[in-house]
Coordinates of C-alpha atoms and ligand atoms in Angstrom, one line a residue:
X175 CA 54.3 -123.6 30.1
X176 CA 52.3 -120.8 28.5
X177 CA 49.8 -122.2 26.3
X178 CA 48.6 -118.4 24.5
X179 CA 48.7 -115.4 24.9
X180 CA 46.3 -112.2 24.5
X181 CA 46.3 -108.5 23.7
X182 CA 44.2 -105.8 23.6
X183 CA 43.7 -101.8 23.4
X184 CA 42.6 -100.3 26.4
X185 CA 42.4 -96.9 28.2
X186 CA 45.1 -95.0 30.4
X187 CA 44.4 -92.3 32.6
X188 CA 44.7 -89.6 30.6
X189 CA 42.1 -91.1 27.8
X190 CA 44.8 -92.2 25.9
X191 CA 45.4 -96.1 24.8
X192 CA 47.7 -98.3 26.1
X193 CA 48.4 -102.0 26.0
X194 CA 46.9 -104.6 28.2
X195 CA 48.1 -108.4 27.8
X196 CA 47.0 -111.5 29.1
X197 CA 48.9 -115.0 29.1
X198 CA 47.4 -118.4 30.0
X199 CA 49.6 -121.5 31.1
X200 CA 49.0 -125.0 30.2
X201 CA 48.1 -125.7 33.9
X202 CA 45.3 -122.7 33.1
X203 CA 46.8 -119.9 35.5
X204 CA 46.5 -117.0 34.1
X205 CA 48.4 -113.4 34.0
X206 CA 46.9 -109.9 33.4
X207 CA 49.4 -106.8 33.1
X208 CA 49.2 -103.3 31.2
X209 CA 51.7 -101.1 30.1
X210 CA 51.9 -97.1 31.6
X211 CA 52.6 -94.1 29.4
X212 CA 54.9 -91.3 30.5
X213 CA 54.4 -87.2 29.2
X214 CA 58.0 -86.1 30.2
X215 CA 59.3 -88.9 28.5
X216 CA 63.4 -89.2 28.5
X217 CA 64.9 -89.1 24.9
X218 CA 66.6 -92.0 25.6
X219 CA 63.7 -94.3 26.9
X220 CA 62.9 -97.2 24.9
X221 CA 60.4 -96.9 21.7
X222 CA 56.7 -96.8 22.5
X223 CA 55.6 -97.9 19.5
X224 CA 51.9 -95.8 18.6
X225 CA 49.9 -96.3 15.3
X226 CA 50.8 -92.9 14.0
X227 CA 47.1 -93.2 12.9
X228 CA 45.8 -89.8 12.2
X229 CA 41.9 -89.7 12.7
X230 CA 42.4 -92.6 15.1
X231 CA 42.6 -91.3 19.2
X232 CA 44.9 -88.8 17.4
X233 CA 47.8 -91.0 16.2
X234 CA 48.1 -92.6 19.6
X235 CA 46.4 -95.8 19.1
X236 CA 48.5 -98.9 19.6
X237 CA 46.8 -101.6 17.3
X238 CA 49.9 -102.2 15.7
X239 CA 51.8 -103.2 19.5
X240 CA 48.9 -105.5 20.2
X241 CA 49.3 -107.0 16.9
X242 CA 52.2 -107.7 17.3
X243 CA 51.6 -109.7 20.6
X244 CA 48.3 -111.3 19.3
X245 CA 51.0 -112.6 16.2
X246 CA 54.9 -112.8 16.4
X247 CA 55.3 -112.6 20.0
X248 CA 53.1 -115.2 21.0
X249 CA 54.6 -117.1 18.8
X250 CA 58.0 -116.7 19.5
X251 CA 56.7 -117.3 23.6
X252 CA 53.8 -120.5 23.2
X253 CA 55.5 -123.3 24.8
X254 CA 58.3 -121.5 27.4
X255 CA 58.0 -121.7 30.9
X256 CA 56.6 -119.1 32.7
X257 CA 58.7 -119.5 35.5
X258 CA 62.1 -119.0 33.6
X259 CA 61.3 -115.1 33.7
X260 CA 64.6 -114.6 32.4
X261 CA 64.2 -116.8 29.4
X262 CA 61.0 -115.6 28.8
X263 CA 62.5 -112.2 28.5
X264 CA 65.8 -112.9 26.6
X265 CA 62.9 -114.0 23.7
X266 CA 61.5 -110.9 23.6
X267 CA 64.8 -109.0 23.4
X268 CA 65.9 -111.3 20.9
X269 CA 62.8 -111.3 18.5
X270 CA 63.2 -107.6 19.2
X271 CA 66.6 -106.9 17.9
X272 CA 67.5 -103.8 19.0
X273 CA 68.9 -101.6 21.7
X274 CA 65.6 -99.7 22.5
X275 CA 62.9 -102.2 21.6
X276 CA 62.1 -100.1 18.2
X277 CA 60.5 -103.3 16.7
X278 CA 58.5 -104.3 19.5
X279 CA 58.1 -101.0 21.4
X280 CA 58.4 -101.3 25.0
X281 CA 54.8 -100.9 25.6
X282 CA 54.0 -104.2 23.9
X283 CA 57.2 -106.4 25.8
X284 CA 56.9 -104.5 29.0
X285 CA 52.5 -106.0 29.4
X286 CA 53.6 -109.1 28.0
X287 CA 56.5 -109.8 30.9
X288 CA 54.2 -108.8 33.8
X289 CA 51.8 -111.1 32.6
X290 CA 54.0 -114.0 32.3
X291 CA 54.9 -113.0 36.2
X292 CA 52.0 -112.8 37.3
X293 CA 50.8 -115.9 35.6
X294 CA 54.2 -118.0 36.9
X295 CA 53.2 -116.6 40.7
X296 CA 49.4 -117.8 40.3
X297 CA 50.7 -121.1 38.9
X298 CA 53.0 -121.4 42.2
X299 CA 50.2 -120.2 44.4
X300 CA 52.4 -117.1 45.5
X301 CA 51.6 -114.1 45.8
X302 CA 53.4 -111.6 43.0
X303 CA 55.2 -110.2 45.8
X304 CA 56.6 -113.3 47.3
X305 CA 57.4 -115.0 43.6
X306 CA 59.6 -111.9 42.6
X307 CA 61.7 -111.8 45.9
X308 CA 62.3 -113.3 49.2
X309 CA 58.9 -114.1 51.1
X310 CA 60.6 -113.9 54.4
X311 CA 61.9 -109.9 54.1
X312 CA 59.1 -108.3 52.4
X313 CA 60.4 -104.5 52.9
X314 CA 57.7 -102.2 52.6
X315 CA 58.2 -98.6 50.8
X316 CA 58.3 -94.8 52.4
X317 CA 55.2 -93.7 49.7
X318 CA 56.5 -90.4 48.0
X319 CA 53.3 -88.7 47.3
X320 CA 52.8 -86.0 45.1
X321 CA 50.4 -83.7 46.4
X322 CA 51.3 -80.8 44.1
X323 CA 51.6 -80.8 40.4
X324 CA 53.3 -78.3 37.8
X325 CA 55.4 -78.4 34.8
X326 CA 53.5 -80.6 32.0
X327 CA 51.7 -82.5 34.1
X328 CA 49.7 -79.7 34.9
X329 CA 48.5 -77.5 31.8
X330 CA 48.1 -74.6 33.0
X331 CA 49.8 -71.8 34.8
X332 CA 51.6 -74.1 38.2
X333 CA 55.1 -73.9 38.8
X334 CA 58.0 -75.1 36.7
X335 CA 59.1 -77.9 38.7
X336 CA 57.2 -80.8 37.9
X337 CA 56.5 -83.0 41.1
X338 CA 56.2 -81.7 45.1
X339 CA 56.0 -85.4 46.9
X340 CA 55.8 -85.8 51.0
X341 CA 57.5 -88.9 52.2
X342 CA 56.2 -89.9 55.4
X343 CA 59.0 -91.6 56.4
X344 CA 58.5 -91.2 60.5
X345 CA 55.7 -93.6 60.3
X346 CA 56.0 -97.1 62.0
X347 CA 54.0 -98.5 59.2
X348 CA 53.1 -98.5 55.5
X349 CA 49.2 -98.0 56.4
X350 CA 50.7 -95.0 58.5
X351 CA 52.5 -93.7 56.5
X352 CA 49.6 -93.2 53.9
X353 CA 47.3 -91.9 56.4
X354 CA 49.4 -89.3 57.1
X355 CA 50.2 -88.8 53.5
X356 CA 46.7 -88.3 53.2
X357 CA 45.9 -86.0 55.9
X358 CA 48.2 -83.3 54.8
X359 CA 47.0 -84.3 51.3
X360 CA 43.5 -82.8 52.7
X361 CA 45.2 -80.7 54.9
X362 CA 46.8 -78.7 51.8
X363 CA 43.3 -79.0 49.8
X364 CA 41.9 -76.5 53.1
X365 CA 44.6 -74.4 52.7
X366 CA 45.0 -73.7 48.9
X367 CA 41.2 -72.9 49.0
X368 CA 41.3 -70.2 51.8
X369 CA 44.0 -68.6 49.4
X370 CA 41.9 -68.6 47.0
X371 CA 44.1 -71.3 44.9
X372 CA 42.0 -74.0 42.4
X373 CA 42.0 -77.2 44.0
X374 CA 41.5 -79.0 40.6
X375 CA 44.1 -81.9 39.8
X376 CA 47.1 -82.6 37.7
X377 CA 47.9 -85.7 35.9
X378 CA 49.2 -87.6 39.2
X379 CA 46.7 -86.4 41.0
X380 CA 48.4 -83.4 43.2
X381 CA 46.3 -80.2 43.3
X382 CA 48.3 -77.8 40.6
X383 CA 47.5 -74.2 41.9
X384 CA 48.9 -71.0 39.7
X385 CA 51.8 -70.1 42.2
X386 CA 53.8 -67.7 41.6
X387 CA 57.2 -69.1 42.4
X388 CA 58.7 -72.8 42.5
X389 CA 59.5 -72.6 46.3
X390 CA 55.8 -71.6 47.2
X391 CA 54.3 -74.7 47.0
X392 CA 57.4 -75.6 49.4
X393 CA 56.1 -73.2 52.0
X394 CA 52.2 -74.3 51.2
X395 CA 53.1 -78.2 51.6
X396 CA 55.2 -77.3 54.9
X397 CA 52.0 -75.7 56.3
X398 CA 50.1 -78.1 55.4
X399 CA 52.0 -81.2 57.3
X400 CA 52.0 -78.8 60.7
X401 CA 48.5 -77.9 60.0
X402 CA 47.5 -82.1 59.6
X403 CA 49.4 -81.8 62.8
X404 CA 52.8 -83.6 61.8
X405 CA 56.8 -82.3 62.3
X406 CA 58.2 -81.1 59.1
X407 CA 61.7 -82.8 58.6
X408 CA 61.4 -85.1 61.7
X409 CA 58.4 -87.2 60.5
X410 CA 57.7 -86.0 57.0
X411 CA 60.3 -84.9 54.4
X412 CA 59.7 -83.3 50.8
X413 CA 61.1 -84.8 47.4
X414 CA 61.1 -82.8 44.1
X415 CA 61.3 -83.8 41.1
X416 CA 61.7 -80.7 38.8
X417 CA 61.4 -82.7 35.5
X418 CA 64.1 -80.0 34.1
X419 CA 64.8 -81.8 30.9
X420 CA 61.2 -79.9 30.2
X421 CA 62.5 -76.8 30.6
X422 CA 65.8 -76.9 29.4
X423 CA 67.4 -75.6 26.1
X424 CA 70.6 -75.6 24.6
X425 CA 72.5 -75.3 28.3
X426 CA 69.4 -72.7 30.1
X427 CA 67.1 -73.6 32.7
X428 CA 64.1 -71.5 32.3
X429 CA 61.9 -70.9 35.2
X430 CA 59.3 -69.3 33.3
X431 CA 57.4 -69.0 36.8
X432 CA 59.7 -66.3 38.0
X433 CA 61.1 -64.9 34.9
X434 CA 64.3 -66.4 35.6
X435 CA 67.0 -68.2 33.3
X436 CA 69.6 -70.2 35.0
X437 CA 72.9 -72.2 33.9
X438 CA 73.6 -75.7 35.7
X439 CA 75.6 -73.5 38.2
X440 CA 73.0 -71.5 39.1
X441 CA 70.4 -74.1 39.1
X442 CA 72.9 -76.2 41.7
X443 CA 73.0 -73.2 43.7
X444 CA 69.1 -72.8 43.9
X445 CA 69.0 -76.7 45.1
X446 CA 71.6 -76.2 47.9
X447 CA 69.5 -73.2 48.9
X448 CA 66.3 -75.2 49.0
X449 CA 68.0 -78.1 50.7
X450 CA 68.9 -75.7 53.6
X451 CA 66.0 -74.3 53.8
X452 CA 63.2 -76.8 53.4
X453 CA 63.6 -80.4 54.9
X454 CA 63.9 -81.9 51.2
X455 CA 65.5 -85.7 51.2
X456 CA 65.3 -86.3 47.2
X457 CA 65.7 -84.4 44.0
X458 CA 65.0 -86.3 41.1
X459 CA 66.0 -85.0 37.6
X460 CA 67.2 -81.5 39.0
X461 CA 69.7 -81.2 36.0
X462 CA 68.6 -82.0 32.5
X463 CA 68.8 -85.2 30.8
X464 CA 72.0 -85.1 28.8
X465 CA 73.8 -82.4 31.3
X466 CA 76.0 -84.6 33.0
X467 CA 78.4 -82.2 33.6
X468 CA 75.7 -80.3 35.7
X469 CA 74.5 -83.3 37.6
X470 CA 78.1 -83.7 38.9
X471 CA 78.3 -80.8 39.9
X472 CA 74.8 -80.9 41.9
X473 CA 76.4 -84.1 43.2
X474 CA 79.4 -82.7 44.6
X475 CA 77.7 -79.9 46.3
X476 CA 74.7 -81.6 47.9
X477 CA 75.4 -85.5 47.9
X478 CA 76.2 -86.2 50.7
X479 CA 72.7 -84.9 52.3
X480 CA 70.0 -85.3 49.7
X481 CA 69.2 -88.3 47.6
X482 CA 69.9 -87.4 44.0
X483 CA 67.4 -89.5 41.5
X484 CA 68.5 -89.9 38.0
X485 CA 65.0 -90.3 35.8
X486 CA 65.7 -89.2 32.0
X487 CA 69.8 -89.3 33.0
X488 CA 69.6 -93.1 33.3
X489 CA 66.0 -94.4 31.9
X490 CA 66.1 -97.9 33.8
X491 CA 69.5 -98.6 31.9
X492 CA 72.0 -100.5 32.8
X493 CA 74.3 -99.1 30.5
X494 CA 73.6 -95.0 31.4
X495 CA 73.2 -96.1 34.8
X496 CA 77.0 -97.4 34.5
X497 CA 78.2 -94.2 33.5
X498 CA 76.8 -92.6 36.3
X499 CA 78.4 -94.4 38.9
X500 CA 81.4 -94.2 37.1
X501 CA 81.5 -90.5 37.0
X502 CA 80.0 -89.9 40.3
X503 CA 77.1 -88.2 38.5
X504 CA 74.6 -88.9 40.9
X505 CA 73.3 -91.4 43.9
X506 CA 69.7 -92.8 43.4
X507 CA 68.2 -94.1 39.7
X508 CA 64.4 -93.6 39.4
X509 CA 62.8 -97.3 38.3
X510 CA 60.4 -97.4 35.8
X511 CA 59.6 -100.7 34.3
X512 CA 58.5 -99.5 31.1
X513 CA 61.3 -97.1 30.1
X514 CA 63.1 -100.2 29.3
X515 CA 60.9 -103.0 28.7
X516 CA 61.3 -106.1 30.5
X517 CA 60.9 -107.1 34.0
X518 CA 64.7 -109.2 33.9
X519 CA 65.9 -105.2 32.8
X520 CA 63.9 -103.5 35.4
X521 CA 65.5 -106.1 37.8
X522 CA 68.9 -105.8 36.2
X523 CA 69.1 -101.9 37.2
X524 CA 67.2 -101.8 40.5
X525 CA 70.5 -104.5 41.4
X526 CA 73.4 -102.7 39.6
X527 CA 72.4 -99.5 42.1
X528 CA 72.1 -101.6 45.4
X529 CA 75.6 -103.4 44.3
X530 CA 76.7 -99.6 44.5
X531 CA 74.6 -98.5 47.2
X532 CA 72.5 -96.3 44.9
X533 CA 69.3 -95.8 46.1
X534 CA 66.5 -97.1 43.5
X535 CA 63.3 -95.4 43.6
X536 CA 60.6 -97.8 41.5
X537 CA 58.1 -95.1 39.9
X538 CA 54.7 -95.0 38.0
X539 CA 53.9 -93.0 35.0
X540 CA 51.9 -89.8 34.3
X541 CA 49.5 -92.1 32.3
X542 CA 48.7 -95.2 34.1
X543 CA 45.6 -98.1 34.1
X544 CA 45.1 -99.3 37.6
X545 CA 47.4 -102.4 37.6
X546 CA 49.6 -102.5 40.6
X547 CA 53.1 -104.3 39.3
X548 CA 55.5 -101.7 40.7
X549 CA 53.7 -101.8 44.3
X550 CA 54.5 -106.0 45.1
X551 CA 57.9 -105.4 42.6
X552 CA 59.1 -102.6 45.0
X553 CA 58.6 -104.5 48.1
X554 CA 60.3 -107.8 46.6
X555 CA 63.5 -105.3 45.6
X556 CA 63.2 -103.8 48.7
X557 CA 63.7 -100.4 47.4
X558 CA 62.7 -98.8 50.6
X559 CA 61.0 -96.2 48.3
X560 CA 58.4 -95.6 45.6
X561 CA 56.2 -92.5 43.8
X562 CA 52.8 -93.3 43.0
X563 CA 51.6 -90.3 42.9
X564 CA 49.1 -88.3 45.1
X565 CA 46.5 -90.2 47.6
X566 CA 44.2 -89.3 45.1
X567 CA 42.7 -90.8 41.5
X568 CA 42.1 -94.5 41.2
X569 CA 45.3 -95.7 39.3
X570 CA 47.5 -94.1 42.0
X571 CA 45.7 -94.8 45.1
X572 CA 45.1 -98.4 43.9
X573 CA 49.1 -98.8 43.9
X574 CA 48.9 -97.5 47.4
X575 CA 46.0 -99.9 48.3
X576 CA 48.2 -102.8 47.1
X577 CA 50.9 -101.8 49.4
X578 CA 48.6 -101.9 52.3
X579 CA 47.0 -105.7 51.4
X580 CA 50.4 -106.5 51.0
X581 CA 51.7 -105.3 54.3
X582 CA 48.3 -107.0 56.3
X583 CA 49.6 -110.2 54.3
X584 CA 52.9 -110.2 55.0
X585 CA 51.7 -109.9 58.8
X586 CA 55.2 -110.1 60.9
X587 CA 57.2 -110.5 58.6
X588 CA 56.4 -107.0 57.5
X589 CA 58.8 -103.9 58.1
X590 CA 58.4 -100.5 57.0
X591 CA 61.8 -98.9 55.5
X592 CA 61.2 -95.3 57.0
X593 CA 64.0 -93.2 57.1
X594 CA 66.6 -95.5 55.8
X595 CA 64.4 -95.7 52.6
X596 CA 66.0 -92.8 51.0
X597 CA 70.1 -93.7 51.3
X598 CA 71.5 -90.2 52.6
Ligands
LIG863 P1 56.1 -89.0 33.2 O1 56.6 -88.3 34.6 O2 55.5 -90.3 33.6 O3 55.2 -88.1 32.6 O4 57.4 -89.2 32.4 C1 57.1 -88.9 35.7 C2 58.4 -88.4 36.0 O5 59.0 -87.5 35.4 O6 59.0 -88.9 37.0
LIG864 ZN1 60.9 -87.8 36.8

């Protein structure tokens, strides 16, 4: 039974604040989780509710969200059981009363629902892993690592496209797989400096060079896994995630990079291109956010041979995430926990996609603390996948870290997804 629960402000990784919440059962196990923060944020992701403060972390303080936990959610939650996650989580939708947690803001449901998981798991003496799914098939995820940043995760002049992830999906094991990830994450930093490139960091950690095209940090990061002496396409593929609601307007893509303005057409044809060219398994948000006209058409043309991630198209929700299997939009939903609020939710979409045999890639933020929910949550779903950034900065490498104390626990048990982690 939970017995209190606790809020407070704390820091992301980007300096910003974000919401950490604690809840403490009558049998005194406790649960700590905090919330992420996205900066390419879908228009249709649920509310994160700020202060609006000016003068105070410039308006983006969130006082008001842990008030609100400190107050009318703990009431609402003293006295359930920690175990009924569902339950649990049905009270906070309910004492929020909307459709995209405007009264609550996800950022204040979303910390208090990991920690009533994690304090239900510590109660049963499980591990988080083993409380959310089946203990006996612990899958564990091909790590999408994104070793080179642009778009707005990366201020200054990088490419357009947002993301440049290996997946090291030839590996026999997770621990593997991230060595390798990280030896051509190295592998790249040598390279980039002998061309003269800045080897300073993005957001997620990639480097974020001033290239002067979106397909040269394809031929860079293809160099780079030979050079850390691994086969391109047989043992390591490449996912993008061009972010293009970013630069989209009123039906153009603009590739500022190259001076370039495309329609969805042209944009489709550019992916099929780079699909033939480069071994790329993924392509998250190639088509804008509300262009689902485009996406079909991307879907139709390349489908059947790349996994095709809706991120801002379906936000973690069920109901946009409907649509796009009925209309054939896409293949594979991107999974993040807070762009709907609840862990039951985040659980809710992750299973409509496998009932359809969507892929269901679980994702951090840009802005993240270093709690490590999505790392045990992905191997309960057995998603076969997950992006957590590059093998770099502590909130993203400490999601990797998890995965590897989680694979040592899991001892036989324990089986790497590899190829078969992305579904084409
Ligand atoms: P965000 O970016 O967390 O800044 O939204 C991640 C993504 O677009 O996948
Ligand atoms: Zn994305």
């Amino acid at each position: 039974t939970i017995r209190s629960i606790h809020a407070r402000e704390i820091l992301d990784s980007r300096g910003n604040p974000t919401v950490e919440a604690e809840v403490t059962l009558a049998c005194g196990a406790m649960g700590r989780a905090a919330s992420p923060s996205g900066a390419s944020t879908g228009v249709h992701e649920a509310l994160e509710l700020r202060d609006g403060v000016i003068g105070r972390y410039n308006g983006k303080g969130v006082q008001r969200p842990v008030s609100l936990i400190n107050g009318e959610i703990r009431d609402a939650l003293t006295g359930l059981d920690a175990g009924g996650q569902q339950a649990v989580d049905e009270a906070l939708i309910r004492l929020d009363g909307t459709a995209n947690k405007e009264n609550l803001g996800a950022n204040s449901t979303l910390a208090v629902s990991m920690a009533v998981a994690r304090a239900a798991a510590a109660a049963a003496g499980r591990r988080l892993w083993e409380y959310l799914g089946d203990p006996t098939e612990p899958l564990l995820p091909v790590p999408a690592m994104n070793i080179l940043n642009g778009g707005v995760h990366a201020n200054w002049q990088g490419p357009d496209f947002q993301e440049y992830m290996i997946a090291p999906y030839g590996a026999p094991t997770f621990a593997e797989a991230l060595r390798w990830g990280a030896e051509i994450y190295h592998a790249l930093k040598t390279l980039l400096k002998e061309k003269g490139y800045s080897t300073g960091v993005g957001d997620e950690g990639g480097f974020a060079p001033a290239v002067s095209s979106n397909t040269e940090p394809l031929d860079l990061i293809v160099a780079a896994i030979e050079r850390a002496g691994y086969r391109p396409g047989q043992e390591i593929g490449i996912a993008l995630d061009p972010a293009s609601s970013s630069f989209y307007t009123d039906g153009a893509y603009e590739l500022r990079t190259e001076g370039l303005t495309l329609d969805a057409a042209g944009m489709v044809d550019r992916y099929r291109e780079l699909a033939d060219t480069y071994p790329i398994v993924s392509i998250e948000d190639g088509l804008a956010e509300d262009d689902w006209d485009g996406w079909k058409l991307l879907n139709d043309a390349i489908g059947d041979r790349v996994e095709l991630v809706g991120d801002d198209l379906f936000v973690t929700n069920v109901n946009r995430i409907e649509r796009g299997i009925r209309e054939g939009t896409a293949n594979a939903v991107l999974i993040k926990p807070n762009q709907i609020g609840t862990v039951t939710e985040t659980i809710a979409a992750v299973r409509l996609a496998h009932k359809n045999s969507w892929g269901a890639m679980v994702s951090h933020r840009s802005g993240e603390t270093v709690d490590t929910f999505i790392a045990d949550f992905t191997v309960a779903m057995r998603t076969g996948h997950l992006k957590a950034g590059a093998p770099a900065r502590g909130e993203r490498v400490e999601k990797y870290n998890q995965l590897l104390r989680i694979e040592e626990e899991a001892g036989n048990a324990a089986r790497y997804a590899g190829r078969k982690g992305f579904i084409r």
